[in-house]
Short mmCIF file of C-alpha atoms in Angstrom, two decimals:
data_model
loop_
_atom_site.label_atom_id
_atom_site.label_comp_id
_atom_site.label_asym_id
_atom_site.label_seq_id
_atom_site.Cartn_x
_atom_site.Cartn_y
_atom_site.Cartn_z
CA MET A 1 34.35 18.74 -100.74
CA VAL A 2 34.47 21.88 -103.36
CA ARG A 3 31.42 23.41 -101.31
CA ARG A 4 33.71 22.86 -97.88
CA VAL A 5 36.81 24.64 -99.76
CA LEU A 6 34.91 27.54 -101.08
CA ARG A 7 33.42 28.02 -97.22
CA ILE A 8 36.64 28.17 -95.87
CA VAL A 9 37.91 30.63 -98.78
CA GLY A 10 34.87 32.70 -98.01
CA TRP A 11 35.55 32.57 -94.20
CA LEU A 12 39.31 33.59 -94.95
CA ILE A 13 38.20 36.60 -96.97
CA ARG A 14 35.71 37.99 -94.58
CA LYS A 15 38.11 37.48 -91.67
CA THR A 16 40.89 38.97 -93.71
CA LEU A 17 38.44 42.06 -94.66
CA TYR A 18 37.52 42.23 -91.22
CA VAL A 19 41.22 42.67 -89.93
CA THR A 20 41.65 45.04 -92.41
CA TRP A 21 38.61 47.07 -91.32
CA VAL A 22 39.84 47.04 -87.80
CA ALA A 23 43.39 47.73 -88.84
CA LEU A 24 42.43 51.03 -90.62
CA MET A 25 40.68 52.16 -87.17
CA ILE A 26 44.21 51.49 -85.74
CA ALA A 27 46.37 52.97 -88.46
CA THR A 28 44.34 56.15 -89.30
CA PRO A 29 44.74 57.70 -86.08
CA LEU A 30 48.38 57.02 -86.03
CA VAL A 31 48.75 58.82 -89.22
CA GLY A 32 46.92 61.67 -87.86
CA PHE A 33 49.05 61.71 -84.61
CA TRP A 34 52.32 61.38 -86.78
CA LEU A 35 51.20 64.37 -88.69
CA ALA A 36 50.27 66.23 -85.74
CA SER A 37 53.40 65.65 -83.72
CA SER A 38 55.61 66.30 -86.74
CA LEU A 39 54.18 69.68 -87.03
CA ALA A 40 54.64 70.35 -83.43
CA ALA A 41 58.43 69.50 -83.96
CA PHE A 42 58.69 71.53 -87.16
CA ASP A 43 57.26 74.63 -85.23
CA ASN A 44 58.98 73.64 -81.87
CA ALA A 45 55.64 73.56 -80.28
CA SER A 46 54.80 71.49 -77.32
CA GLN A 47 54.44 67.57 -78.11
CA TRP A 48 51.72 67.48 -75.57
CA ILE A 49 49.49 69.59 -77.88
CA ALA A 50 49.98 66.96 -80.39
CA LEU A 51 49.19 64.13 -77.78
CA ALA A 52 46.21 65.89 -76.96
CA VAL A 53 45.06 66.09 -80.65
CA GLY A 54 46.03 62.34 -81.03
CA LEU A 55 43.79 61.48 -78.01
CA LEU A 56 40.97 63.35 -79.57
CA LEU A 57 41.38 61.66 -82.95
CA PHE A 58 41.02 58.35 -80.85
CA PRO A 59 39.65 57.37 -78.82
CA ILE A 60 37.68 60.53 -77.00
CA VAL A 61 35.73 61.71 -80.23
CA PRO A 62 34.87 58.67 -81.88
CA VAL A 63 33.67 56.57 -78.70
CA GLY A 64 32.18 59.66 -77.29
CA TRP A 65 30.31 59.86 -80.55
CA GLU A 66 29.25 56.27 -80.32
CA LEU A 67 28.22 56.53 -76.52
CA PHE A 68 26.39 59.85 -77.21
CA SER A 69 24.56 57.93 -80.10
CA ALA A 70 23.67 54.91 -77.89
CA TRP A 71 22.32 57.37 -75.45
CA ARG A 72 20.07 59.05 -77.93
CA ARG A 73 18.52 55.72 -78.95
CA ALA A 74 18.15 54.63 -75.37
CA ARG A 75 16.44 57.92 -74.94
CA ARG A 76 13.98 57.25 -77.99
CA GLY A 77 13.01 53.88 -77.00
CA ALA A 78 14.61 52.57 -80.26
CA THR A 79 14.11 48.72 -80.35
CA ASN A 80 15.12 47.72 -83.75
CA LYS A 81 18.73 46.26 -84.38
CA PRO A 82 21.44 48.46 -85.77
CA ILE A 83 22.56 47.60 -89.12
CA LEU A 84 26.32 47.66 -88.15
CA THR A 85 27.82 46.29 -84.91
CA ARG A 86 29.16 48.29 -82.53
CA LEU A 87 32.64 47.90 -83.64
CA ASP A 88 32.01 48.46 -87.01
CA ARG A 89 30.39 51.52 -86.04
CA LEU A 90 33.28 52.39 -83.96
CA VAL A 91 35.78 52.10 -86.96
CA LEU A 92 33.62 54.04 -89.32
CA ARG A 93 33.40 56.99 -86.83
CA THR A 94 37.12 56.89 -86.53
CA LEU A 95 37.74 56.80 -90.23
CA LEU A 96 35.24 59.92 -90.62
CA VAL A 97 36.95 61.73 -87.57
CA ASN A 98 40.61 61.27 -88.69
CA GLY A 99 39.36 61.78 -92.48
CA ALA A 100 38.06 65.22 -91.57
CA PHE A 101 41.01 66.03 -89.45
CA LEU A 102 43.67 65.12 -92.41
CA GLY A 103 41.58 66.49 -95.06
CA ALA A 104 41.28 69.82 -93.23
CA MET A 105 45.19 69.92 -92.91
CA MET A 106 45.78 69.01 -96.60
CA TRP A 107 43.40 71.60 -97.75
CA ARG A 108 44.78 74.41 -95.71
CA ALA A 109 48.67 73.89 -95.52
CA PRO A 110 49.31 70.77 -97.85
CA HIS A 111 52.82 71.74 -98.44
CA THR A 112 53.64 72.80 -94.84
CA ALA A 113 52.07 69.70 -93.49
CA PHE A 114 54.16 67.11 -95.70
CA ARG A 115 57.27 69.10 -95.74
CA ALA A 116 56.91 68.98 -91.63
CA LEU A 117 56.80 65.02 -92.18
CA ALA A 118 59.67 64.91 -94.52
CA VAL A 119 61.74 67.09 -92.24
CA ARG A 120 60.80 66.01 -89.02
CA GLY A 121 58.58 63.13 -89.54
CA ASP A 122 61.28 60.91 -87.55
CA TRP A 123 61.59 63.45 -84.67
CA MET A 124 60.89 60.78 -82.22
CA LEU A 125 64.18 59.10 -83.03
CA ASP A 126 66.28 62.15 -82.45
CA GLY A 127 69.39 61.05 -80.33
CA TYR A 128 69.40 57.36 -81.61
CA ASP A 129 71.66 56.27 -84.31
CA GLY A 130 71.73 52.33 -84.04
CA GLU A 131 70.73 50.06 -86.76
CA LEU A 132 67.08 49.63 -85.49
CA ALA A 133 66.57 53.37 -85.43
CA SER A 134 68.15 53.75 -88.98
CA GLN A 135 65.83 51.11 -90.34
CA ALA A 136 62.74 52.85 -88.53
CA ARG A 137 63.88 56.19 -89.91
CA GLY A 138 64.32 55.08 -93.15
CA VAL A 139 60.89 53.66 -93.17
CA LEU A 140 59.19 56.72 -91.90
CA LEU A 141 60.75 59.25 -94.20
CA SER A 142 60.21 57.22 -97.25
CA PHE A 143 56.56 57.08 -96.45
CA ALA A 144 56.60 60.88 -95.86
CA ASP A 145 58.57 61.31 -99.17
CA ARG A 146 55.80 59.39 -101.13
CA PHE A 147 53.28 62.00 -100.25
CA GLU A 148 55.52 64.63 -100.78
CA HIS A 149 55.82 63.69 -104.43
CA ARG A 150 52.16 63.83 -104.99
CA VAL A 151 51.59 67.09 -103.18
CA HIS A 152 54.13 69.06 -105.52
CA ASP A 153 52.90 66.92 -108.74
CA ALA A 154 49.33 67.97 -107.99
CA GLY A 155 50.14 71.47 -106.66
CA ASP A 156 51.64 74.49 -108.35
CA ALA A 157 54.31 72.96 -110.48
CA THR A 158 52.79 74.65 -113.67
CA THR A 159 52.84 78.12 -112.27
CA TYR A 160 56.03 78.99 -114.15
CA GLY A 161 55.32 76.65 -117.00
CA THR A 162 57.25 73.41 -117.70
CA SER A 163 60.97 72.83 -118.15
CA THR A 164 62.67 71.98 -121.47
CA ALA A 165 63.06 68.34 -122.09
CA PRO A 166 65.91 66.88 -119.88
CA PRO A 167 69.15 65.33 -120.83
CA PRO A 168 68.43 61.49 -121.28
CA GLU A 169 71.35 60.66 -118.96
CA PRO A 170 73.53 62.05 -116.50
CA GLN A 171 76.48 63.83 -117.97
CA PRO A 172 80.22 62.81 -116.93
CA GLY A 173 81.84 64.85 -114.49
CA ALA A 174 79.28 65.56 -112.01
CA THR A 175 81.25 64.59 -109.08
CA ILE A 176 82.09 66.03 -105.52
CA TYR A 177 85.71 67.52 -104.74
CA ASP A 178 88.16 65.53 -103.56
CA LEU A 179 88.90 67.05 -100.31
CA ALA A 180 92.16 65.26 -99.66
CA ARG A 181 93.87 67.48 -102.69
CA PRO A 182 96.43 69.89 -101.26
CA ILE A 183 95.36 72.81 -102.65
CA GLN A 184 92.01 74.86 -103.38
CA PRO A 185 89.58 72.90 -105.73
CA LYS A 186 88.87 74.55 -109.25
CA ASP A 187 86.04 73.46 -111.48
CA PRO A 188 87.20 72.56 -114.99
CA ASN A 189 84.52 75.00 -116.27
CA GLY A 190 86.07 77.89 -114.54
CA TRP A 191 83.79 78.28 -111.79
CA PRO A 192 83.73 80.45 -109.84
CA LEU A 193 84.32 82.87 -112.50
CA PRO A 194 85.64 86.47 -111.31
CA ALA A 195 82.50 88.91 -110.30
CA GLU A 196 83.35 91.27 -113.30
CA PRO A 197 81.17 91.90 -116.21
CA ASP A 198 82.21 91.38 -119.49
CA ALA A 199 83.71 94.37 -121.38
CA LEU A 200 81.35 94.23 -124.14
CA VAL A 201 78.21 94.21 -121.75
CA THR A 202 79.25 97.55 -120.24
CA ALA A 203 79.92 98.72 -123.88
CA ILE A 204 77.26 97.84 -125.85
CA PRO A 205 75.35 100.67 -127.82
CA ASP A 206 71.92 101.52 -127.50
CA SER A 207 71.59 100.93 -131.26
CA ALA A 208 72.18 97.40 -130.68
CA GLN A 209 69.76 96.92 -128.03
CA THR A 210 66.60 97.41 -129.94
CA SER A 211 65.25 93.76 -129.44
CA VAL A 212 66.34 90.50 -127.98
CA ALA A 213 67.31 89.24 -131.51
CA ALA A 214 69.63 92.17 -131.80
CA VAL A 215 71.31 91.62 -128.62
CA GLY A 216 71.92 88.06 -129.28
CA LYS A 217 73.32 88.77 -132.63
CA PHE A 218 75.48 91.63 -131.22
CA PHE A 219 77.12 89.28 -128.74
CA ALA A 220 77.44 86.22 -131.16
CA GLU A 221 79.25 88.39 -133.97
CA ARG A 222 81.89 89.17 -131.38
CA ILE A 223 82.63 86.34 -128.93
CA SER A 224 83.40 83.01 -130.61
CA ASP A 225 84.06 81.06 -127.26
CA LYS A 226 80.69 79.58 -126.27
CA ARG A 227 81.55 79.57 -122.43
CA MET A 228 82.33 83.52 -122.90
CA LEU A 229 79.27 83.90 -124.93
CA ALA A 230 77.08 82.49 -122.36
CA LYS A 231 79.08 84.46 -119.65
CA ALA A 232 78.15 87.71 -121.78
CA LEU A 233 74.60 87.03 -122.09
CA HIS A 234 74.15 86.27 -118.28
CA ASP A 235 75.92 89.52 -117.32
CA TYR A 236 73.64 91.31 -119.60
CA VAL A 237 70.36 89.90 -118.11
CA VAL A 238 71.82 90.55 -114.72
CA LEU A 239 72.79 94.06 -115.39
CA ARG A 240 69.73 95.09 -117.56
CA LEU A 241 67.01 93.68 -115.25
CA HIS A 242 65.54 94.59 -111.84
CA TYR A 243 64.05 92.33 -109.60
CA ASP A 244 60.35 92.79 -109.53
CA THR A 245 59.65 92.05 -105.99
CA PRO A 246 56.03 93.52 -105.95
CA THR A 247 55.17 90.97 -108.51
CA SER A 248 57.03 88.14 -106.72
CA LEU A 249 54.92 88.52 -103.67
CA LEU A 250 51.50 88.23 -105.38
CA THR A 251 49.41 85.18 -104.47
CA GLY A 252 46.20 83.41 -105.30
CA ALA A 253 43.60 85.48 -107.45
CA ALA A 254 46.20 88.28 -107.42
CA LEU A 255 48.41 86.31 -109.82
CA ALA A 256 46.20 87.21 -112.55
CA THR A 257 47.48 91.05 -112.65
CA ARG A 258 51.02 89.55 -112.93
CA PRO A 259 52.83 91.54 -115.69
CA SER A 260 53.83 89.01 -118.55
CA GLN A 261 57.25 87.37 -117.80
CA GLN A 262 57.76 86.48 -121.70
CA ALA A 263 61.13 87.26 -123.06
CA ASP A 264 60.11 90.51 -125.37
CA ASP A 265 58.19 91.92 -122.53
CA VAL A 266 60.66 91.72 -119.75
CA PHE A 267 63.35 92.88 -122.06
CA ALA A 268 61.12 95.87 -122.82
CA ALA A 269 60.14 96.56 -119.17
CA ARG A 270 63.50 95.82 -117.81
CA THR A 271 62.13 94.10 -114.83
CA GLY A 272 60.86 90.60 -114.01
CA VAL A 273 60.82 87.92 -111.70
CA CYS A 274 62.73 84.86 -111.96
CA GLU A 275 60.55 83.53 -114.76
CA GLY A 276 61.31 86.39 -116.79
CA TYR A 277 64.97 86.38 -116.06
CA ALA A 278 64.97 82.85 -117.27
CA ARG A 279 62.96 83.22 -120.26
CA LEU A 280 64.88 86.20 -121.16
CA MET A 281 67.98 84.42 -120.81
CA GLN A 282 66.83 81.34 -122.97
CA ALA A 283 65.69 83.55 -125.68
CA LEU A 284 68.88 85.63 -125.93
CA GLY A 285 70.70 82.05 -125.99
CA GLN A 286 68.79 81.13 -128.88
CA ALA A 287 69.41 84.30 -130.58
CA ALA A 288 73.19 83.96 -130.30
CA GLY A 289 73.09 80.32 -131.46
CA LEU A 290 73.32 78.47 -127.89
CA GLU A 291 71.47 75.60 -126.91
CA MET A 292 69.82 77.17 -123.86
CA ALA A 293 67.29 75.27 -121.91
CA TYR A 294 64.48 76.47 -119.46
CA ILE A 295 63.99 74.80 -115.94
CA THR A 296 61.57 75.14 -113.26
CA GLY A 297 61.74 73.54 -109.62
CA TYR A 298 62.17 74.62 -106.14
CA ILE A 299 64.79 76.68 -104.22
CA ARG A 300 65.58 76.99 -100.49
CA ASP A 301 67.39 80.04 -99.12
CA ALA A 302 66.28 82.02 -95.98
CA HIS A 303 67.98 84.99 -97.26
CA ARG A 304 66.19 85.25 -100.72
CA ASN A 305 62.48 84.48 -99.50
CA ALA A 306 61.29 87.68 -100.04
CA GLY A 307 58.34 89.11 -97.91
CA ALA A 308 59.02 87.14 -94.91
CA ALA A 309 57.90 89.30 -91.78
CA THR A 310 60.94 87.78 -89.65
CA THR A 311 63.98 85.65 -89.76
CA ASP A 312 62.26 82.65 -88.21
CA ASP A 313 59.55 82.79 -90.78
CA ALA A 314 62.00 83.19 -93.66
CA ILE A 315 63.84 80.22 -92.86
CA LYS A 316 60.52 78.09 -92.07
CA ALA A 317 59.30 78.95 -95.38
CA ALA A 318 62.81 78.26 -96.91
CA LEU A 319 62.67 74.77 -95.67
CA GLU A 320 59.23 74.39 -97.46
CA GLY A 321 60.66 75.69 -100.80
CA ASN A 322 59.68 78.16 -103.07
CA LEU A 323 59.03 77.73 -106.85
CA HIS A 324 61.57 79.20 -108.86
CA ALA A 325 62.99 79.07 -112.80
CA TRP A 326 66.48 78.78 -114.38
CA ASN A 327 68.65 77.83 -117.12
CA ALA A 328 71.35 75.34 -118.31
CA VAL A 329 73.38 76.01 -121.54
CA LYS A 330 74.86 73.26 -123.41
CA ILE A 331 78.61 73.82 -124.34
CA ASP A 332 80.80 71.25 -125.95
CA GLY A 333 78.16 68.41 -124.96
CA GLN A 334 77.87 69.30 -121.16
CA TRP A 335 75.23 71.12 -119.59
CA LEU A 336 76.11 74.07 -117.33
CA PHE A 337 73.73 75.54 -114.85
CA VAL A 338 72.89 79.23 -115.09
CA ASP A 339 70.81 81.19 -112.50
CA ALA A 340 70.71 84.98 -113.64
CA THR A 341 68.14 85.81 -111.00
CA TRP A 342 70.29 84.76 -107.87
CA ASP A 343 73.47 86.43 -109.43
CA ASP A 344 71.52 89.63 -109.25
CA PRO A 345 71.75 90.88 -105.99
CA ALA A 346 70.84 94.74 -104.91
CA SER A 347 73.33 96.56 -102.82
CA ASP A 348 71.87 98.42 -99.83
CA ASP A 349 71.82 101.48 -101.84
CA GLY A 350 69.47 100.21 -104.28
CA THR A 351 72.17 100.06 -107.11
CA GLN A 352 73.05 96.50 -109.06
CA THR A 353 75.66 94.41 -108.44
CA LEU A 354 77.12 91.31 -110.21
CA SER A 355 77.94 87.71 -108.96
CA GLU A 356 79.06 84.64 -110.69
CA THR A 357 78.24 82.02 -108.15
CA TYR A 358 75.37 80.63 -110.37
CA LEU A 359 77.17 80.66 -113.52
CA PHE A 360 78.29 77.36 -114.41
CA THR A 361 77.86 76.04 -110.79
CA PRO A 362 78.87 72.43 -110.44
CA PRO A 363 75.73 70.10 -109.88
CA ARG A 364 76.50 69.02 -106.69
CA TRP A 365 76.85 72.62 -105.53
CA PHE A 366 73.91 73.95 -107.35
CA GLY A 367 71.78 71.07 -105.96
CA LEU A 368 72.25 72.49 -102.46
CA ASP A 369 69.55 75.29 -103.02
CA HIS A 370 67.83 74.30 -106.34
CA HIS A 371 65.74 71.13 -107.12
CA PRO A 372 64.31 70.92 -110.66
CA MET A 373 60.79 69.19 -111.32
CA GLU A 374 62.43 66.56 -113.47
CA ASP A 375 65.13 64.57 -111.75
CA ALA A 376 67.08 64.31 -114.54
CA TRP A 377 67.77 67.98 -114.61
CA GLN A 378 69.97 67.49 -111.60
CA LEU A 379 72.71 66.27 -113.74
CA LEU A 380 73.82 63.95 -111.21
CA PRO A 381 74.18 60.29 -111.47
CA ASN A 382 72.32 59.49 -108.28
CA PRO A 383 69.59 62.43 -108.25
CA ILE A 384 67.81 62.92 -104.88
CA GLY A 385 64.05 63.29 -103.96
CA ILE A 386 62.11 66.34 -102.87
CA GLY A 387 62.42 64.84 -99.30
CA ASP A 388 66.06 64.47 -99.12
CA PHE A 389 66.37 67.91 -100.54
CA SER A 390 64.19 69.41 -97.99
CA ARG A 391 66.19 67.31 -95.31
CA GLN A 392 69.79 68.15 -96.25
CA PRO A 393 71.25 71.50 -94.35
CA LEU A 394 70.11 74.67 -96.13
CA LEU A 395 73.59 75.76 -97.81
CA SER A 396 74.81 78.07 -100.67
CA PRO A 397 77.13 76.86 -103.34
CA THR A 398 79.89 79.42 -101.98
CA ILE A 399 80.51 76.66 -99.11
CA GLY A 400 81.78 74.63 -102.20
CA GLU A 401 84.20 77.68 -103.40
CA LEU A 402 85.37 77.72 -100.12
CA GLY A 403 86.16 74.00 -100.24
CA LEU A 404 84.21 73.34 -96.95
CA VAL A 405 82.10 70.39 -95.88
CA LEU A 406 79.51 70.51 -92.91
CA GLU A 407 79.73 67.17 -91.76
CA GLU A 408 77.44 67.59 -88.84
CA PRO A 409 74.63 68.18 -88.35
CA ASN A 410 73.62 66.68 -91.68
CA ARG A 411 69.76 68.04 -91.39
CA SER A 412 68.29 71.16 -92.06
CA GLN A 413 66.56 71.19 -88.85
CA VAL A 414 67.69 69.67 -85.65
CA THR A 415 67.02 69.37 -81.94
CA ALA A 416 69.40 70.92 -79.21
CA ASP A 417 71.10 68.45 -77.25
CA ASN A 418 70.85 69.91 -73.46
CA GLY A 419 70.69 73.56 -75.08
CA ALA A 420 73.66 72.88 -77.37
CA VAL A 421 74.44 72.35 -80.91
CA HIS A 422 77.66 70.91 -82.15
CA LEU A 423 78.88 71.71 -86.01
CA GLU A 424 81.82 69.62 -87.35
CA ILE A 425 83.11 71.30 -90.69
CA GLY A 426 85.92 69.70 -92.85
CA ASN A 427 88.32 72.47 -93.48
CA PRO A 428 91.10 71.09 -95.86
CA PHE A 429 92.08 74.47 -97.43
CA GLY A 430 92.16 76.75 -94.11
CA ALA A 431 89.14 78.80 -94.95
CA GLY A 432 87.78 81.07 -92.17
CA VAL A 433 84.82 79.87 -90.62
CA VAL A 434 82.48 81.36 -88.12
CA ALA A 435 78.66 80.74 -87.13
CA GLN A 436 76.22 82.83 -84.92
CA ILE A 437 72.72 82.38 -83.84
CA VAL A 438 70.57 85.14 -85.33
CA GLY A 439 69.96 87.58 -82.74
CA GLY A 440 72.14 85.70 -80.18
CA GLU A 441 75.93 85.01 -79.46
CA ALA A 442 78.57 83.77 -81.74
CA CYS A 443 79.35 80.04 -81.57
CA GLY A 444 82.61 78.85 -79.89
CA ASP A 445 85.11 77.52 -82.27
CA ARG A 446 88.01 75.11 -81.87
CA ALA A 447 90.27 74.80 -85.13
CA HIS A 448 92.21 71.49 -86.01
CA ASP A 449 94.22 70.77 -88.97
CA VAL A 450 91.47 69.77 -91.47
CA ARG A 451 88.40 70.52 -89.46
CA VAL A 452 86.47 73.26 -87.43
CA GLU A 453 84.54 72.45 -84.70
CA LEU A 454 81.60 75.15 -83.46
CA ALA A 455 79.90 74.66 -80.25
CA CYS A 456 76.43 76.83 -80.42
CA ILE A 457 74.62 77.52 -76.82
CA VAL A 458 71.07 77.80 -77.76
CA PRO A 459 68.39 79.44 -75.67
CA PRO A 460 64.72 78.08 -75.52
CA GLY A 461 62.81 78.69 -78.58
CA GLN A 462 63.40 78.14 -82.32
CA HIS A 463 66.55 79.76 -83.78
CA GLU A 464 68.48 80.09 -86.86
CA ILE A 465 72.27 79.30 -86.89
CA GLU A 466 74.05 81.43 -89.68
CA LEU A 467 77.32 79.91 -91.13
CA PHE A 468 79.87 82.44 -92.72
CA GLY A 469 83.04 81.69 -94.29
CA ALA A 470 86.05 83.50 -96.11
CA LYS A 471 89.03 82.24 -97.91
CA ASP A 472 91.64 83.56 -95.44
CA ALA A 473 90.74 83.03 -91.73
CA ALA A 474 92.08 86.61 -91.33
CA ALA A 475 89.86 88.21 -93.86
CA HIS A 476 87.40 91.11 -92.83
CA THR A 477 84.52 90.14 -95.23
CA TYR A 478 83.03 86.88 -94.72
CA GLN A 479 80.33 85.39 -97.12
CA TYR A 480 77.08 83.66 -95.67
CA VAL A 481 77.28 79.85 -96.60
CA GLY A 482 74.09 78.27 -94.85
CA SER A 483 71.48 78.02 -92.20
CA ILE A 484 70.52 75.51 -89.59
CA MET A 485 67.20 75.61 -88.04
CA VAL A 486 67.43 74.48 -84.30
CA ASN A 487 64.50 73.75 -81.89
CA ASP A 488 65.11 73.88 -78.11
CA ARG A 489 62.34 73.58 -76.02
#
């Protein structure tokens, strides 16, 4: 009786392993085709190319390999029985072919490959919004997000060093504005502050700028309010430093020649990249008696992707995300975000200007284009993953300053419907809103009481739709608030 049970168990184990073995032959080419088709959707390439790649992965190359091997055996007159069955050999060849394809993709462009899965891995469900489609979309994107985390964890996450230990729990007050309010929202921390430097920043004598410690002490002795002290340090870093664009473009082995980004060296050189800005900000905060954290992560913004050859290249890279470093300062028990690098725009004539968009930015709006390595540094009750960060529309916190909400589309990259893309924007405070296809026509608009509808006619190809806003619809100057990538074949 025992032997019979053991035989049955052994038979079940062998059958299970065999079914798993065959299932791998089926699943591996599907993953390869999914990757190829997602890359095609991401780059607006023909899906026929992806289909051709999928057919090569299975059955053409594995079956052709098996037939060629059988022909060679017959030609040599081999009579010995192969160790593996024909099905086993086919499975093994399929795994080798597809493993080589996936390995090559991961070696050459791991971030692009997995970001394509995260952003466009559900391309085949475009236009379907039913319950079944939503469930399938959730499974596909969840699977893509698992790979996405592994790529970032194993990749270049330490280029700028590690972040300060994050807070143990989300802080209170990190909520979205109530758009039903009849007045323009204002954050309790004063955001957005006026774009004017603190008076002490423009008046600080050279004798007080001999070192980082001296500057921190100068401001700490004259400003008692911690928020205003943090603002003064932010303004000082923005106006003292110039962004080092050549250094920001270094890659690979050239990174070994990168100038030091430590606080004292950046302070002396008066130039640096985001790491230098953030490390100087942290050092000044410590010298002034503030609790200042250093944070590393990813940012998305087509207009800040230095070195891109064209606008399309810029927004594609922005969708993938770039490494970045910023700060947070703790005031009255609450952490507040600070990004001096992004508040240091250079004007067309090369002179520096000052912005306060990334000073004390509410977490919900800061998270539109900043994603920390550690989820806790999102400072949100329900932090999002890197996949959701990649998929959400590519927007600036400026959209929050205007009280606008992009309701549709809700993805960073979409496919045009019969050559058109429709945008719906909540606008309860009467801001001015316009959109334009880069290099093309402006989008038609239709305003309602609390909503703006925009219709963009998109020619074939891949295009960026830029959104602009102003507090007053009659204003002459509009601010950039975000971009959407649109594919249309």
